[in-house]
């Protein structure tokens, strides 16, 4: 192993040593284990980090090759350093590499003998490659790029025609000319049926990794993914970026405006049109690009450089004619613009930079699915944890008894940590006919302590007469929340997640807590929803019922 002094001497002419020390890999003692032990806001080891999941997927690959161990694929530090500062990878091309699996991120996995490109490698040493924009069965030419402890990044150069016999890939399905370089979509080369199968397998993988006991509770093969009514032109929000130098005086026009390049987060692919975005967004986007470019030209000509936001906000909204009730779709472009969305007969408003589901075409299907699964549950209260601007609770408010009256049972209670979202949730409840506070009540706060908040105690909400709705961010929930949820004893729990891995982890935590409690829940169903066709993402909905 190189000493630190020897390593610095390798590139001392090009880079001062202090730059090396600032780099993520400067410390020879840094290991993959240290990455897996990063602390998170949960206060625990991050089992569901991308690095950890990829490591599990690599071990899955090794399980199909009994003669190859984890030590056989471990990359030596000198090889990691060699590729870390390499500027030109053109001489690192490997041909006819077979992709044998896919990661949950939509990347291909391949395994090659290391001596194919490293003269110092011994027989029996291998390198696992992560190859974006490839699928199982592809035979590809790649350029080797950055190396890590247990895998190397690779750039796709060409897909061999041989793949037609072994792969489900069909490049005729690709509609975007930037697909090969843009990091936005991962799956356009697959038929829609194969995309749904990929996402179903990801949900199953998430539970296999983090809640393996689930197979005793949910029948094998019962998980599926509900298709989106629209596979393109569905997305109601787009946030392209501009690539600007730190010193605007060195500005070279025009600058690229679009999305991050695959495998290179510092590079932007210039894009004029996005096939998954709604038509009104694609009509407005070029106009915004022109406006932004003219602004930069004026600054460069005058020499007066002012702060400029390099991130665009393009959001579809409806504009209602209050005299006729008719409405049209428009694209709003300022972060503080108030967006109006209509889902079924419900209307929602929120600021353009705030969270709201970006595929409205599938939202009625989601609501119908939850309503159907709650039909046999008798409840008087909906508790909307992580409520945001109120979509899920308000959309399901028709399931409450007497919800249209000012008296009687039936109440929605929501909590959200973002104060602005709470204001819009209250506003949305009012415009959808839910009287505040008799029929709907929203409070600002952390969901972790919602059940012990004074406002919650005074709301009159009773656990055994409630259904709790959960829709946390990608990082998922916490053990603290799940313990309070168990103590609250709602009739049913609806957990909507954009990350099935953290959902599986949370439900495993919930199962562990139940073992020390007399309160028991059964998992009624787990179902995927394809909110984002052409991409790796999938929404997962788990519904649990109190076992009487």
Coordinates of C-alpha atoms in Angstrom, one line a residue:
X1 CA 0.0 0.0 0.0
X2 CA 1.3 3.5 -0.8
X3 CA 2.1 5.8 2.0
X4 CA 0.5 9.2 2.1
X5 CA 3.8 10.8 1.2
X6 CA 4.3 8.5 -1.8
X7 CA 0.7 9.1 -3.0
X8 CA 1.1 12.9 -2.9
X9 CA 4.3 12.5 -4.9
X10 CA 2.5 10.8 -7.7
X11 CA 0.6 13.9 -8.7
X12 CA 2.4 16.7 -6.8
X13 CA 3.0 18.7 -10.0
X14 CA -0.7 18.8 -10.9
X15 CA -2.4 19.0 -7.5
X16 CA -1.2 20.4 -4.2
X17 CA -1.4 17.9 -1.3
X18 CA -4.1 19.9 0.5
X19 CA -6.5 19.2 -2.4
X20 CA -5.9 15.5 -2.0
X21 CA -6.7 15.7 1.7
X22 CA -10.0 17.4 1.0
X23 CA -11.1 14.6 -1.3
X24 CA -13.4 11.9 -0.1
X25 CA -10.8 9.1 -0.6
X26 CA -7.7 10.9 0.7
X27 CA -7.5 8.8 3.9
X28 CA -6.1 5.3 3.2
X29 CA -7.9 4.0 6.3
X30 CA -11.3 5.0 4.9
X31 CA -13.3 1.8 4.3
X32 CA -16.6 0.8 2.9
X33 CA -17.7 0.0 6.5
X34 CA -17.3 3.6 7.5
X35 CA -19.6 4.6 4.7
X36 CA -22.3 2.1 5.8
X37 CA -22.0 3.5 9.4
X38 CA -22.9 7.1 8.5
X39 CA -25.4 8.5 11.0
X40 CA -28.7 9.7 9.8
X41 CA -31.5 11.7 11.2
X42 CA -33.0 8.5 12.5
X43 CA -30.0 8.3 14.9
X44 CA -29.2 4.8 13.7
X45 CA -26.9 3.1 11.2
X46 CA -28.3 3.8 7.8
X47 CA -29.3 0.3 6.6
X48 CA -31.2 1.7 3.7
X49 CA -28.5 4.0 2.2
X50 CA -27.9 3.7 -1.5
X51 CA -24.4 2.4 -0.7
X52 CA -25.7 -0.3 1.6
X53 CA -28.4 -1.4 -0.8
X54 CA -25.9 -1.6 -3.7
X55 CA -23.6 -3.7 -1.4
X56 CA -26.5 -6.1 -0.8
X57 CA -27.2 -6.3 -4.5
X58 CA -23.6 -7.1 -5.2
X59 CA -23.7 -9.9 -2.6
X60 CA -26.9 -11.2 -4.4
X61 CA -24.8 -11.3 -7.6
X62 CA -22.0 -13.2 -5.8
X63 CA -24.5 -15.7 -4.5
X64 CA -25.0 -16.9 -8.1
X65 CA -21.3 -17.4 -8.4
X66 CA -20.2 -19.7 -5.6
X67 CA -16.5 -19.8 -6.7
X68 CA -16.2 -16.0 -6.2
X69 CA -16.1 -14.4 -2.8
X70 CA -16.4 -10.8 -1.6
X71 CA -12.6 -10.7 -1.1
X72 CA -12.2 -11.6 -4.8
X73 CA -14.0 -8.5 -5.9
X74 CA -12.4 -6.1 -3.4
X75 CA -10.5 -3.4 -5.3
X76 CA -7.0 -2.5 -4.0
X77 CA -6.5 1.1 -2.9
X78 CA -3.8 1.7 -5.5
X79 CA -6.3 0.9 -8.2
X80 CA -8.9 3.2 -6.6
X81 CA -6.3 6.0 -6.5
X82 CA -5.3 5.4 -10.1
X83 CA -8.8 6.0 -11.4
X84 CA -9.7 8.7 -8.9
X85 CA -7.7 11.4 -10.7
X86 CA -7.7 10.1 -14.2
X87 CA -8.8 12.6 -16.7
X88 CA -8.9 10.5 -19.9
X89 CA -10.7 7.2 -19.9
X90 CA -10.6 6.5 -23.6
X91 CA -7.9 3.9 -23.3
X92 CA -10.0 2.1 -20.7
X93 CA -12.5 0.6 -23.1
X94 CA -13.7 -3.0 -22.6
X95 CA -15.7 -4.8 -25.2
X96 CA -18.4 -7.5 -25.0
X97 CA -19.2 -7.1 -21.3
X98 CA -22.3 -9.1 -20.3
X99 CA -24.8 -7.4 -18.0
X100 CA -26.1 -10.1 -15.6
X101 CA -28.4 -8.2 -13.2
X102 CA -29.9 -4.8 -12.4
X103 CA -29.8 -2.6 -9.4
X104 CA -32.8 -0.9 -7.8
X105 CA -31.4 2.3 -9.3
X106 CA -32.0 1.0 -12.8
X107 CA -28.3 0.4 -13.5
X108 CA -26.9 -2.8 -15.0
X109 CA -24.4 -5.0 -13.0
X110 CA -21.6 -6.9 -14.8
X111 CA -18.6 -8.8 -13.5
X112 CA -15.2 -9.0 -15.4
X113 CA -11.8 -10.5 -14.7
X114 CA -9.6 -7.7 -13.4
X115 CA -6.6 -8.8 -15.4
X116 CA -8.5 -7.7 -18.5
X117 CA -7.4 -4.1 -17.7
X118 CA -5.0 -4.3 -14.7
X119 CA -1.6 -6.0 -15.3
X120 CA -1.0 -6.2 -11.6
X121 CA -4.2 -8.2 -10.9
X122 CA -3.9 -11.9 -10.0
X123 CA -5.9 -14.7 -11.5
X124 CA -9.2 -15.1 -9.7
X125 CA -9.7 -11.4 -9.0
X126 CA -12.8 -9.7 -10.4
X127 CA -14.3 -6.3 -10.7
X128 CA -18.0 -5.7 -10.5
X129 CA -19.2 -2.9 -12.9
X130 CA -22.2 -0.6 -12.5
X131 CA -23.3 0.4 -15.9
X132 CA -26.1 3.0 -16.3
X133 CA -28.7 2.7 -19.1
X134 CA -28.3 -1.1 -19.4
X135 CA -30.5 -4.1 -18.6
X136 CA -30.0 -7.7 -17.8
X137 CA -28.8 -9.6 -20.9
X138 CA -27.2 -6.6 -22.6
X139 CA -23.8 -7.2 -24.2
X140 CA -22.0 -3.8 -24.1
X141 CA -18.8 -1.9 -24.7
X142 CA -17.9 0.3 -21.8
X143 CA -15.3 2.8 -20.5
X144 CA -14.0 2.1 -17.0
X145 CA -14.3 5.1 -14.7
X146 CA -14.1 5.7 -11.0
X147 CA -13.4 2.7 -8.8
X148 CA -14.7 2.1 -5.3
X149 CA -14.0 -0.6 -2.7
X150 CA -16.4 -3.2 -4.2
X151 CA -17.3 -2.0 -7.6
X152 CA -16.3 0.3 -10.4
X153 CA -18.4 2.8 -12.4
X154 CA -18.6 2.3 -16.1
X155 CA -19.8 4.4 -19.0
X156 CA -21.9 2.8 -21.7
X157 CA -20.4 3.2 -25.2
X158 CA -22.3 0.8 -27.3
X159 CA -24.8 -2.1 -27.1
X160 CA -24.0 -5.1 -29.2
X161 CA -26.5 -6.5 -31.6
X162 CA -25.8 -9.8 -29.9
X163 CA -28.0 -8.5 -27.0
X164 CA -31.1 -9.1 -29.1
X165 CA -31.0 -12.8 -28.2
X166 CA -30.5 -12.4 -24.4
X167 CA -32.0 -9.0 -23.4
X168 CA -35.4 -7.4 -23.2
X169 CA -33.9 -4.2 -24.4
X170 CA -35.7 -2.4 -27.3
X171 CA -34.0 0.8 -28.3
X172 CA -36.9 1.6 -30.7
X173 CA -38.9 2.4 -27.6
X174 CA -36.6 5.3 -26.7
X175 CA -38.3 8.6 -27.6
X176 CA -35.8 11.0 -26.0
X177 CA -32.7 11.9 -28.0
X178 CA -30.9 12.7 -24.7
X179 CA -31.8 9.4 -23.0
X180 CA -28.3 8.0 -23.2
X181 CA -26.7 11.0 -21.4
X182 CA -29.5 12.5 -19.2
X183 CA -29.9 11.0 -15.7
X184 CA -33.6 11.8 -15.5
X185 CA -35.0 8.5 -17.0
X186 CA -33.5 5.0 -16.7
X187 CA -36.0 2.6 -18.4
X188 CA -37.2 4.0 -21.7
X189 CA -35.5 1.0 -23.5
X190 CA -37.9 -1.4 -21.8
X191 CA -41.5 -2.2 -22.7
X192 CA -44.0 -0.8 -20.2
X193 CA -44.8 -4.3 -19.0
X194 CA -41.1 -4.9 -18.3
X195 CA -40.9 -1.6 -16.4
X196 CA -43.7 -2.7 -14.1
X197 CA -42.0 -6.0 -13.6
X198 CA -38.8 -4.3 -12.7
X199 CA -40.6 -2.1 -10.1
X200 CA -42.5 -5.0 -8.6
X201 CA -39.1 -6.8 -8.2
X202 CA -37.7 -3.8 -6.4
X203 CA -40.6 -3.8 -3.9
X204 CA -40.1 -7.5 -3.3
X205 CA -36.3 -6.9 -2.9
X206 CA -36.9 -4.1 -0.4
X207 CA -38.9 -6.5 1.8
X208 CA -36.5 -9.4 1.3
X209 CA -33.7 -7.2 2.5
X210 CA -35.3 -5.4 5.4
X211 CA -38.5 -7.3 6.4
X212 CA -37.9 -10.9 5.3
X213 CA -40.7 -12.2 7.6
X214 CA -43.2 -10.5 5.3
X215 CA -43.5 -13.6 3.3
X216 CA -45.3 -15.3 6.2
X217 CA -47.9 -12.4 6.2
X218 CA -48.4 -11.6 2.5
X219 CA -49.1 -14.4 -0.1
X220 CA -46.3 -14.9 -2.6
X221 CA -46.9 -13.1 -5.8
X222 CA -49.6 -10.9 -4.4
X223 CA -47.5 -7.7 -4.8
X224 CA -48.0 -6.0 -8.2
X225 CA -47.6 -2.5 -9.6
X226 CA -50.6 -0.6 -10.8
X227 CA -49.8 1.1 -14.1
X228 CA -50.0 4.8 -14.7
X229 CA -52.8 5.9 -17.1
X230 CA -50.1 8.0 -18.9
X231 CA -46.6 6.7 -19.6
X232 CA -45.4 10.0 -21.1
X233 CA -46.4 13.7 -20.8
X234 CA -47.6 13.0 -17.3
X235 CA -45.2 15.0 -15.1
X236 CA -46.6 18.2 -13.8
X237 CA -43.4 19.6 -12.4
X238 CA -39.9 20.1 -14.0
X239 CA -36.8 21.6 -12.4
X240 CA -34.1 22.0 -15.1
X241 CA -30.8 23.5 -14.1
X242 CA -28.3 25.8 -15.7
X243 CA -24.5 25.2 -15.5
X244 CA -22.9 28.4 -14.3
X245 CA -19.3 29.0 -13.4
X246 CA -18.5 30.4 -9.9
X247 CA -17.1 33.5 -11.5
X248 CA -19.7 34.8 -13.8
X249 CA -17.1 37.1 -15.5
X250 CA -15.8 33.9 -17.2
X251 CA -19.2 33.1 -18.5
X252 CA -19.3 31.4 -21.9
X253 CA -22.7 31.7 -23.7
X254 CA -24.9 30.0 -24.2
X255 CA -24.7 27.8 -21.1
X256 CA -26.2 24.3 -21.0
X257 CA -29.7 24.2 -19.4
X258 CA -31.2 20.8 -18.6
X259 CA -30.4 17.9 -16.4
X260 CA -27.4 16.2 -14.8
X261 CA -25.4 14.0 -17.0
X262 CA -25.2 10.3 -16.2
X263 CA -22.1 9.6 -14.1
X264 CA -21.1 13.2 -13.9
X265 CA -22.9 15.4 -11.5
X266 CA -20.9 18.4 -12.4
X267 CA -22.0 18.4 -16.0
X268 CA -25.4 19.5 -17.4
X269 CA -27.0 18.0 -20.6
X270 CA -28.6 20.8 -22.6
X271 CA -32.3 19.8 -23.1
X272 CA -35.1 21.7 -24.9
X273 CA -37.9 19.2 -24.4
X274 CA -38.7 16.5 -21.9
X275 CA -41.0 13.7 -23.1
X276 CA -42.3 12.8 -19.6
X277 CA -43.3 16.4 -18.8
X278 CA -46.8 17.7 -19.5
X279 CA -47.3 19.5 -22.9
X280 CA -47.9 22.9 -21.2
X281 CA -44.5 22.6 -19.5
X282 CA -42.8 21.7 -22.7
X283 CA -44.4 24.8 -24.4
X284 CA -43.1 27.1 -21.7
X285 CA -39.7 25.6 -21.2
X286 CA -38.0 27.0 -24.3
X287 CA -39.4 30.5 -23.5
X288 CA -37.8 30.3 -20.1
X289 CA -34.5 29.2 -21.5
X290 CA -34.5 32.2 -23.9
X291 CA -35.4 34.6 -21.1
X292 CA -32.6 33.2 -18.9
X293 CA -30.0 33.3 -21.7
X294 CA -31.0 37.0 -22.6
X295 CA -30.5 37.9 -18.9
X296 CA -27.0 36.4 -18.9
X297 CA -26.2 38.2 -22.2
X298 CA -27.3 41.5 -20.7
X299 CA -25.1 40.9 -17.6
X300 CA -22.1 39.9 -19.7
X301 CA -22.5 43.0 -22.0
X302 CA -22.9 45.4 -19.1
X303 CA -20.4 43.8 -16.8
X304 CA -22.9 44.1 -14.0
X305 CA -23.2 40.6 -12.6
X306 CA -26.0 40.0 -10.1
X307 CA -27.1 36.9 -8.3
X308 CA -29.2 34.6 -10.5
X309 CA -30.9 31.4 -9.6
X310 CA -29.7 28.6 -11.9
X311 CA -32.7 26.3 -11.1
X312 CA -35.9 26.7 -13.1
X313 CA -39.3 26.0 -11.7
X314 CA -41.9 24.8 -14.2
X315 CA -45.2 23.7 -12.8
X316 CA -48.5 22.8 -14.4
X317 CA -51.5 24.6 -12.8
X318 CA -55.1 25.0 -13.7
X319 CA -56.6 28.5 -14.2
X320 CA -60.3 28.6 -13.4
X321 CA -62.9 30.9 -14.9
X322 CA -65.0 31.6 -11.9
X323 CA -67.9 32.9 -14.0
X324 CA -68.2 29.8 -16.1
X325 CA -66.5 27.2 -14.0
X326 CA -64.3 26.3 -17.0
X327 CA -60.6 25.9 -16.6
X328 CA -57.4 25.6 -18.7
X329 CA -54.0 24.3 -17.9
X330 CA -51.1 26.7 -17.7
X331 CA -47.4 26.6 -16.7
X332 CA -46.3 28.8 -13.8
X333 CA -42.6 29.6 -13.4
X334 CA -42.0 31.4 -10.2
X335 CA -41.3 29.5 -6.9
X336 CA -43.9 31.6 -5.0
X337 CA -46.6 31.1 -7.6
X338 CA -49.7 29.5 -6.2
X339 CA -50.5 26.2 -8.0
X340 CA -54.0 24.9 -8.4
X341 CA -54.5 21.2 -8.9
X342 CA -57.7 19.3 -9.3
X343 CA -57.9 15.6 -8.4
X344 CA -61.4 14.0 -8.8
X345 CA -63.7 16.7 -7.4
X346 CA -61.1 18.0 -4.9
X347 CA -59.1 21.2 -5.5
X348 CA -55.7 21.8 -3.9
X349 CA -53.5 24.9 -3.8
X350 CA -49.9 25.2 -2.8
X351 CA -46.7 27.1 -3.7
X352 CA -44.8 26.0 -6.8
X353 CA -41.7 25.0 -4.9
X354 CA -43.6 22.9 -2.4
X355 CA -44.2 19.1 -2.6
X356 CA -47.2 17.7 -4.3
X357 CA -47.5 14.4 -6.3
X358 CA -46.4 15.1 -9.9
X359 CA -48.5 12.6 -11.8
X360 CA -52.1 13.6 -11.3
X361 CA -53.3 10.9 -13.8
X362 CA -52.8 8.1 -11.3
X363 CA -54.0 9.9 -8.1
X364 CA -57.7 8.9 -8.5
X365 CA -56.6 5.3 -8.8
X366 CA -54.6 5.6 -5.6
X367 CA -57.5 7.1 -3.7
X368 CA -59.9 4.4 -5.0
X369 CA -57.5 1.7 -3.9
X370 CA -57.3 3.0 -0.4
X371 CA -61.0 3.6 -0.1
X372 CA -61.7 0.0 -1.3
X373 CA -59.4 -1.4 1.3
X374 CA -60.9 0.7 4.1
X375 CA -64.5 -0.3 3.3
X376 CA -64.7 -2.9 6.0
X377 CA -63.1 -0.6 8.7
X378 CA -65.4 1.3 11.0
X379 CA -63.8 4.6 11.9
X380 CA -64.6 8.2 12.8
X381 CA -61.2 9.9 12.5
X382 CA -58.5 10.3 9.9
X383 CA -55.0 11.1 11.3
X384 CA -52.8 12.4 8.5
X385 CA -49.2 12.2 9.6
X386 CA -46.7 14.0 7.3
X387 CA -49.7 15.6 5.7
X388 CA -48.0 18.3 3.5
X389 CA -50.6 20.5 1.9
X390 CA -53.4 17.9 2.8
X391 CA -53.8 15.9 -0.4
X392 CA -54.1 12.4 1.1
X393 CA -56.4 13.2 4.1
X394 CA -58.7 15.5 2.2
X395 CA -58.8 13.1 -0.8
X396 CA -60.0 10.4 1.6
X397 CA -62.3 12.6 3.7
X398 CA -65.4 11.2 2.0
X399 CA -64.8 8.0 3.9
X400 CA -65.5 9.8 7.2
X401 CA -69.1 9.7 8.7
X402 CA -71.1 13.0 8.6
X403 CA -68.2 14.8 7.1
X404 CA -70.4 17.3 5.3
X405 CA -72.1 18.4 8.5
X406 CA -71.0 20.8 11.2
X407 CA -72.0 18.4 14.0
X408 CA -71.7 14.7 14.7
X409 CA -68.7 12.5 14.2
X410 CA -66.1 12.5 11.5
X411 CA -62.9 14.5 11.7
X412 CA -59.6 14.9 9.9
X413 CA -56.4 15.7 11.9
X414 CA -53.2 16.5 10.2
X415 CA -49.6 17.3 11.3
X416 CA -46.7 18.6 9.2
X417 CA -43.3 20.1 10.2
X418 CA -43.4 22.8 7.4
X419 CA -45.4 25.8 8.6
X420 CA -46.2 26.9 5.0
X421 CA -47.6 23.5 4.1
X422 CA -49.9 23.6 7.2
X423 CA -51.3 27.0 6.1
X424 CA -52.2 25.5 2.7
X425 CA -53.6 22.3 4.2
X426 CA -56.0 24.4 6.3
X427 CA -56.8 26.5 3.2
X428 CA -57.4 23.3 1.1
X429 CA -59.7 21.8 3.8
X430 CA -61.8 24.9 3.7
X431 CA -62.2 25.1 -0.1
X432 CA -63.1 21.4 -0.2
X433 CA -65.9 21.9 2.4
X434 CA -64.3 20.7 5.6
X435 CA -65.1 23.1 8.4
X436 CA -62.1 24.2 10.6
X437 CA -61.8 23.0 13.4
X438 CA -64.9 20.9 13.8
X439 CA -64.3 18.7 10.7
X440 CA -60.6 19.3 10.0
X441 CA -57.7 20.4 12.2
X442 CA -54.0 20.9 11.2
X443 CA -51.1 21.6 13.5
X444 CA -47.4 22.4 12.8
X445 CA -45.0 19.9 14.4
X446 CA -42.9 16.8 14.1
X447 CA -44.8 13.6 13.6
X448 CA -42.5 11.9 16.0
X449 CA -44.3 13.5 18.9
X450 CA -47.7 14.2 17.4
X451 CA -49.6 11.8 19.7
X452 CA -48.4 13.5 22.8
X453 CA -49.0 17.1 21.6
X454 CA -51.5 19.1 23.5
X455 CA -53.4 20.1 20.4
X456 CA -53.8 16.4 19.5
X457 CA -55.1 15.6 23.0
X458 CA -57.7 18.4 22.8
X459 CA -58.8 17.4 19.3
X460 CA -61.0 14.5 20.6
X461 CA -59.4 12.0 18.2
X462 CA -59.6 8.5 19.6
X463 CA -57.1 5.9 18.5
X464 CA -59.4 2.9 18.3
X465 CA -61.8 4.9 16.1
X466 CA -59.1 6.2 13.8
X467 CA -57.2 5.4 10.6
X468 CA -53.7 6.8 10.4
X469 CA -52.3 7.9 7.1
X470 CA -48.5 8.0 6.7
X471 CA -46.7 9.5 3.7
X472 CA -43.2 10.4 4.8
X473 CA -40.3 11.5 2.6
X474 CA -37.8 9.1 1.1
X475 CA -35.9 8.8 4.4
X476 CA -39.1 7.1 5.9
X477 CA -40.3 7.3 9.4
X478 CA -38.7 6.6 12.8
X479 CA -38.9 4.0 15.6
X480 CA -40.1 6.7 17.9
X481 CA -43.1 7.4 15.6
X482 CA -43.8 3.7 15.1
X483 CA -43.9 3.1 18.9
X484 CA -46.3 6.0 19.4
X485 CA -48.4 4.6 16.5
X486 CA -48.6 1.2 18.2
X487 CA -49.6 2.8 21.5
X488 CA -52.3 4.8 19.7
X489 CA -53.9 1.6 18.4
X490 CA -55.7 2.9 15.3
X491 CA -58.1 0.6 13.5
X492 CA -56.0 0.7 10.4
X493 CA -52.7 2.2 9.0
X494 CA -52.2 3.3 5.4
X495 CA -48.4 3.8 4.7
X496 CA -47.7 5.4 1.3
X497 CA -44.0 5.6 0.5
X498 CA -41.9 6.7 -2.4
X499 CA -39.1 4.4 -1.1
X500 CA -40.1 0.8 -0.5
X501 CA -36.7 0.1 1.2
X502 CA -37.4 2.6 4.0
X503 CA -41.0 1.4 4.1
X504 CA -39.9 -2.2 4.6
X505 CA -37.5 -1.1 7.3
X506 CA -40.2 0.8 9.2
X507 CA -42.7 -2.0 9.0
X508 CA -40.0 -4.4 10.3
X509 CA -39.4 -2.0 13.2
X510 CA -43.2 -2.0 13.8
X511 CA -43.3 -5.8 13.8
X512 CA -40.4 -5.9 16.3
X513 CA -42.3 -3.5 18.6
X514 CA -45.4 -5.6 18.4
X515 CA -43.5 -8.6 19.8
X516 CA -43.2 -6.7 23.1
X517 CA -46.9 -5.6 23.0
X518 CA -50.3 -7.1 23.3
X519 CA -51.4 -5.0 20.3
X520 CA -51.1 -6.8 17.0
X521 CA -51.6 -5.7 13.3
X522 CA -51.9 -7.8 10.2
X523 CA -50.7 -6.6 6.8
X524 CA -53.8 -6.6 4.6
X525 CA -52.0 -5.7 1.3
X526 CA -48.9 -4.2 -0.3
X527 CA -49.3 -2.6 -3.7
X528 CA -47.1 -0.6 -6.0
X529 CA -48.2 2.4 -8.0
X530 CA -46.2 3.6 -11.0
X531 CA -46.1 7.3 -10.3
X532 CA -43.1 7.8 -12.6
X533 CA -43.1 5.8 -15.8
X534 CA -39.7 5.5 -17.7
X535 CA -37.9 6.0 -14.4
X536 CA -36.6 3.7 -11.6
X537 CA -39.1 5.1 -9.0
X538 CA -42.1 3.3 -7.7
X539 CA -44.7 4.2 -5.0
X540 CA -45.5 1.5 -2.5
X541 CA -48.7 1.4 -0.4
X542 CA -49.0 -0.9 2.6
X543 CA -52.3 -1.2 4.5
X544 CA -52.4 -2.7 8.0
X545 CA -55.4 -3.6 10.1
X546 CA -55.7 -4.0 13.9
X547 CA -56.1 -7.6 14.8
X548 CA -59.1 -7.7 17.1

